[in-house]
CSV table of C-alpha atoms in Angstrom, one decimal:
chain,number,residue,atom,x,y,z
N,1,ASP,CA,249.4,100.1,246.0
N,2,THR,CA,251.1,98.7,242.9
N,3,ALA,CA,253.2,95.7,243.7
N,4,VAL,CA,255.8,96.1,240.9
N,5,SER,CA,255.8,99.6,239.3
N,6,GLN,CA,257.8,100.6,236.3
N,7,THR,CA,258.3,104.1,234.9
N,8,PRO,CA,257.9,105.3,232.3
N,9,LYS,CA,255.1,103.3,230.8
N,10,TYR,CA,255.8,104.7,227.3
N,11,LEU,CA,259.1,105.9,225.9
N,12,VAL,CA,259.6,107.3,222.4
N,13,THR,CA,263.1,108.3,221.5
N,14,GLN,CA,265.6,108.7,218.6
N,15,MET,CA,268.3,106.3,217.6
N,16,GLY,CA,271.5,106.9,219.4
N,17,ASN,CA,269.9,108.4,222.5
N,18,ASP,CA,270.4,107.0,226.1
N,19,LYS,CA,267.4,106.2,228.2
N,20,SER,CA,266.5,104.6,231.5
N,21,ILE,CA,263.6,102.6,232.8
N,22,LYS,CA,263.0,102.4,236.5
N,23,CYS,CA,261.4,99.6,238.5
N,24,GLU,CA,260.4,99.3,242.1
N,25,GLN,CA,258.7,96.5,244.1
N,26,ASN,CA,257.0,96.7,247.5
N,27,LEU,CA,256.5,93.0,247.9
N,28,GLY,CA,259.6,92.4,250.0
N,29,HIS,CA,261.0,90.1,247.3
N,30,ASP,CA,264.7,89.6,247.1
N,31,THR,CA,265.0,88.9,243.4
N,32,MET,CA,264.2,91.2,240.5
N,33,TYR,CA,264.4,90.6,236.7
N,34,TRP,CA,264.2,92.4,233.4
N,35,TYR,CA,262.5,90.7,230.5
N,36,LYS,CA,262.2,91.9,226.9
N,37,GLN,CA,259.0,91.2,224.9
N,38,ASP,CA,259.4,91.7,221.2
N,39,SER,CA,256.7,92.5,218.6
N,40,LYS,CA,255.9,88.8,218.3
N,41,LYS,CA,255.2,88.6,222.0
N,42,PHE,CA,258.3,86.5,222.6
N,43,LEU,CA,259.5,86.9,226.2
N,44,LYS,CA,263.1,86.6,227.0
N,45,ILE,CA,265.0,87.1,230.2
N,46,MET,CA,267.7,89.7,230.2
N,47,PHE,CA,269.0,90.1,233.7
N,48,SER,CA,268.2,88.9,237.3
N,49,TYR,CA,269.4,90.3,240.6
N,50,ASN,CA,269.3,88.7,244.0
N,51,ASN,CA,269.8,91.0,246.9
N,52,LYS,CA,271.6,93.5,244.6
N,53,GLU,CA,273.8,90.9,243.1
N,54,LEU,CA,273.7,90.0,239.4
N,55,ILE,CA,272.8,86.3,239.1
N,56,ILE,CA,271.6,86.0,235.5
N,57,ASN,CA,273.0,87.9,232.6
N,58,GLU,CA,271.8,86.6,229.3
N,59,THR,CA,273.4,87.4,226.0
N,60,VAL,CA,272.5,91.1,226.0
N,61,PRO,CA,274.5,93.8,224.2
N,62,ASN,CA,276.6,95.7,226.7
N,63,ARG,CA,274.7,98.8,225.8
N,64,PHE,CA,272.2,97.5,228.4
N,65,SER,CA,273.3,98.1,231.9
N,66,PRO,CA,271.1,97.1,234.9
N,67,LYS,CA,271.6,98.7,238.3
N,68,SER,CA,270.2,97.6,241.6
N,69,PRO,CA,270.7,100.2,244.3
N,70,ASP,CA,268.8,98.0,246.8
N,71,LYS,CA,266.7,94.9,246.6
N,72,ALA,CA,263.5,96.8,246.0
N,73,HIS,CA,264.8,98.6,242.9
N,74,LEU,CA,266.2,97.5,239.6
N,75,ASN,CA,266.8,100.0,236.9
N,76,LEU,CA,267.7,99.5,233.3
N,77,HIS,CA,269.9,101.9,231.4
N,78,ILE,CA,270.3,101.6,227.6
N,79,ASN,CA,273.0,103.5,225.7
N,80,SER,CA,273.1,104.3,222.0
N,81,LEU,CA,269.6,103.1,221.3
N,82,GLU,CA,269.0,101.1,218.1
N,83,LEU,CA,265.8,100.4,216.2
N,84,GLY,CA,265.9,96.7,217.3
N,85,ASP,CA,265.7,97.8,220.9
N,86,SER,CA,262.0,98.7,220.3
N,87,ALA,CA,260.1,96.4,222.6
N,88,VAL,CA,258.1,96.1,225.8
N,89,TYR,CA,260.4,95.7,228.8
N,90,PHE,CA,258.9,94.0,231.8
N,91,CYS,CA,260.3,94.2,235.3
N,92,ALA,CA,259.4,91.3,237.6
N,93,SER,CA,260.2,90.2,241.1
N,94,SER,CA,260.0,87.0,243.2
N,95,HIS,CA,261.3,85.4,246.3
N,96,PHE,CA,264.5,83.5,245.5
N,97,THR,CA,264.2,79.7,245.9
N,98,GLY,CA,267.3,78.4,244.2
N,99,SER,CA,265.2,75.6,242.9
N,100,GLY,CA,263.4,77.1,239.9
N,101,ALA,CA,260.2,77.5,241.9
N,102,ASN,CA,260.2,81.3,241.6
N,103,VAL,CA,256.7,82.8,240.9
N,104,LEU,CA,257.2,86.1,239.1
N,105,THR,CA,255.1,89.2,239.8
N,106,PHE,CA,255.4,91.4,236.8
N,107,GLY,CA,255.1,95.1,236.3
N,108,ALA,CA,252.8,96.6,233.7
N,109,GLY,CA,255.6,96.9,231.2
N,110,SER,CA,257.4,99.9,229.6
N,111,ARG,CA,256.9,100.2,225.8
N,112,LEU,CA,260.1,101.6,224.2
N,113,THR,CA,259.9,102.9,220.6
N,114,VAL,CA,263.1,103.9,218.9
N,115,LEU,CA,262.7,106.0,215.8
Y,1,ALA,CA,268.6,72.0,225.8
Y,2,GLN,CA,265.7,73.7,227.7
Y,3,LYS,CA,262.8,74.5,225.5
Y,4,VAL,CA,259.1,75.2,225.6
Y,5,THR,CA,256.9,74.8,222.6
Y,6,GLN,CA,253.4,76.1,222.2
Y,7,ALA,CA,252.5,75.0,218.8
Y,8,GLN,CA,249.2,76.8,218.6
Y,9,THR,CA,250.0,80.4,217.7
Y,10,GLU,CA,246.4,81.5,217.7
Y,11,ILE,CA,243.1,79.9,218.5
Y,12,SER,CA,239.5,81.3,218.1
Y,13,VAL,CA,236.5,79.7,219.8
Y,14,VAL,CA,233.0,80.8,220.4
Y,15,GLU,CA,232.0,81.7,223.9
Y,16,LYS,CA,231.0,78.7,226.1
Y,17,GLU,CA,233.1,76.3,224.1
Y,18,ASP,CA,235.9,74.4,225.9
Y,19,VAL,CA,239.5,75.0,224.6
Y,20,THR,CA,242.8,73.4,225.3
Y,21,LEU,CA,246.1,75.1,225.0
Y,22,ASP,CA,249.1,72.8,224.4
Y,23,CYS,CA,252.5,73.1,226.0
Y,24,VAL,CA,255.4,70.7,225.3
Y,25,TYR,CA,258.7,71.2,227.1
Y,26,GLU,CA,262.3,69.8,226.9
Y,27,THR,CA,264.7,69.6,229.7
Y,28,ARG,CA,267.5,67.3,231.0
Y,29,ASP,CA,266.9,68.3,234.6
Y,30,THR,CA,265.0,65.9,236.8
Y,31,THR,CA,263.8,68.7,239.0
Y,32,TYR,CA,262.0,71.6,237.4
Y,33,TYR,CA,258.9,73.7,237.5
Y,34,LEU,CA,256.3,74.5,235.0
Y,35,PHE,CA,254.1,77.6,234.9
Y,36,TRP,CA,251.3,79.2,233.0
Y,37,TYR,CA,250.9,83.0,232.8
Y,38,LYS,CA,248.2,85.0,231.2
Y,39,GLN,CA,248.7,88.3,229.3
Y,40,PRO,CA,245.3,90.0,228.7
Y,41,PRO,CA,244.9,92.8,226.2
Y,42,SER,CA,245.8,95.3,228.9
Y,43,GLY,CA,249.4,93.9,228.7
Y,44,GLU,CA,250.3,92.9,232.2
Y,45,LEU,CA,251.4,89.3,232.9
Y,46,VAL,CA,249.5,87.4,235.5
Y,47,PHE,CA,250.6,84.1,237.1
Y,48,LEU,CA,248.1,81.3,236.9
Y,49,ILE,CA,249.7,78.1,238.1
Y,50,ARG,CA,253.0,76.5,239.1
Y,51,ARG,CA,253.7,72.7,239.1
Y,52,ASN,CA,256.8,70.9,240.1
Y,53,SER,CA,258.2,67.9,238.2
Y,54,PHE,CA,257.3,65.5,240.9
Y,55,ASP,CA,253.7,66.3,241.1
Y,56,GLU,CA,251.7,64.9,238.2
Y,57,GLN,CA,248.3,65.4,239.7
Y,58,ASN,CA,246.0,67.4,237.6
Y,59,GLU,CA,244.7,70.6,238.9
Y,60,ILE,CA,241.4,72.3,238.6
Y,61,SER,CA,240.6,75.9,239.6
Y,62,GLY,CA,237.2,77.0,238.6
Y,63,ARG,CA,236.9,76.8,234.8
Y,64,TYR,CA,240.6,76.3,234.5
Y,65,SER,CA,242.3,72.9,234.6
Y,66,TRP,CA,245.8,71.7,233.9
Y,67,ASN,CA,247.0,68.3,232.7
Y,68,PHE,CA,250.7,67.5,233.4
Y,69,GLN,CA,252.1,64.3,231.8
Y,70,LYS,CA,255.8,63.7,232.3
Y,71,SER,CA,255.6,60.7,229.8
Y,72,THR,CA,254.9,63.1,227.0
Y,73,SER,CA,256.6,66.2,228.5
Y,74,SER,CA,253.4,68.1,228.3
Y,75,PHE,CA,251.6,70.6,230.5
Y,76,ASN,CA,248.3,71.4,228.8
Y,77,PHE,CA,245.8,74.0,229.9
Y,78,THR,CA,242.0,73.7,229.4
Y,79,ILE,CA,239.4,76.4,229.8
Y,80,THR,CA,235.9,75.0,230.2
Y,81,ALA,CA,232.9,77.1,229.2
Y,82,SER,CA,235.1,79.9,227.8
Y,83,GLN,CA,234.2,83.5,228.3
Y,84,VAL,CA,235.1,86.6,226.4
Y,85,VAL,CA,237.3,87.7,229.4
Y,86,ASP,CA,239.5,84.7,228.8
Y,87,SER,CA,240.7,86.3,225.6
Y,88,ALA,CA,244.5,86.8,226.1
Y,89,VAL,CA,247.9,85.5,225.2
Y,90,TYR,CA,248.8,82.5,227.4
Y,91,PHE,CA,252.4,81.6,228.1
Y,92,CYS,CA,253.7,78.3,229.3
Y,93,ALA,CA,257.1,78.5,231.0
Y,94,LEU,CA,259.7,76.1,232.3
Y,95,SER,CA,262.1,76.9,235.2
Y,96,PRO,CA,265.0,74.5,235.7
Y,97,ARG,CA,267.1,74.7,238.8
Y,98,ASP,CA,269.1,77.6,237.7
Y,99,ASP,CA,266.0,79.8,237.7
Y,100,LYS,CA,266.4,80.9,234.1
Y,101,ILE,CA,262.7,80.8,233.3
Y,102,ILE,CA,262.1,80.0,229.7
Y,103,PHE,CA,258.8,81.1,228.2
Y,104,GLY,CA,257.1,79.5,225.2
Y,105,LYS,CA,256.1,81.9,222.4
Y,106,GLY,CA,252.6,82.1,223.7
Y,107,THR,CA,249.1,81.2,222.3
Y,108,ARG,CA,246.8,84.0,221.5
Y,109,LEU,CA,243.3,83.0,222.4
Y,110,HIS,CA,240.2,84.8,221.0
Y,111,ILE,CA,236.9,84.1,222.6
Y,112,LEU,CA,234.2,85.2,220.2
Y,113,PRO,CA,230.8,86.3,221.7
């Protein structure tokens, strides 16, 4: 069983479209994250949810909207896609420690290509 | 400011050589955690080690070892007797108390047969 699963793995779409990426974890973790990895492999946190509550919201365009229906799921919806949104998006989960000790378990990534 | 610097963008070594990946961090927090993650060519990110700021003991796990020195704000990673399967991008990361984990830009390691 995959611990953190993301769908779809690949997504190719046109500029201006709206798309969603889904993430589910079966580890019993209470905290989930979205990270963006650009073409230079730079990993940057976008959002973090703890028990369905948004706790980290980095400087991300408001075209990106995360939604956490329960603590096992964290979806990412992107409106009006732009070329610069092309990247690999990683979902991750962890137990919340409040001390910085969180060990992340990552999904396999979703590669988004905007044409 | 919180920052992680991995100055080595890319390293190539021949199999069986030892290789050290450097990581230097900046933080004003007195309590923080440091991590290494591996991203093999398949793309997934895999946790390797976590260290807290109060534990400066070096750690060894098989061919992998980590050297944490607070005096130089460094957390270096050494692979002994490298193997082709060690080829990957390796990320050092810093997690201050607010849990905003900051990743370095990664070091791409090529192990040549």
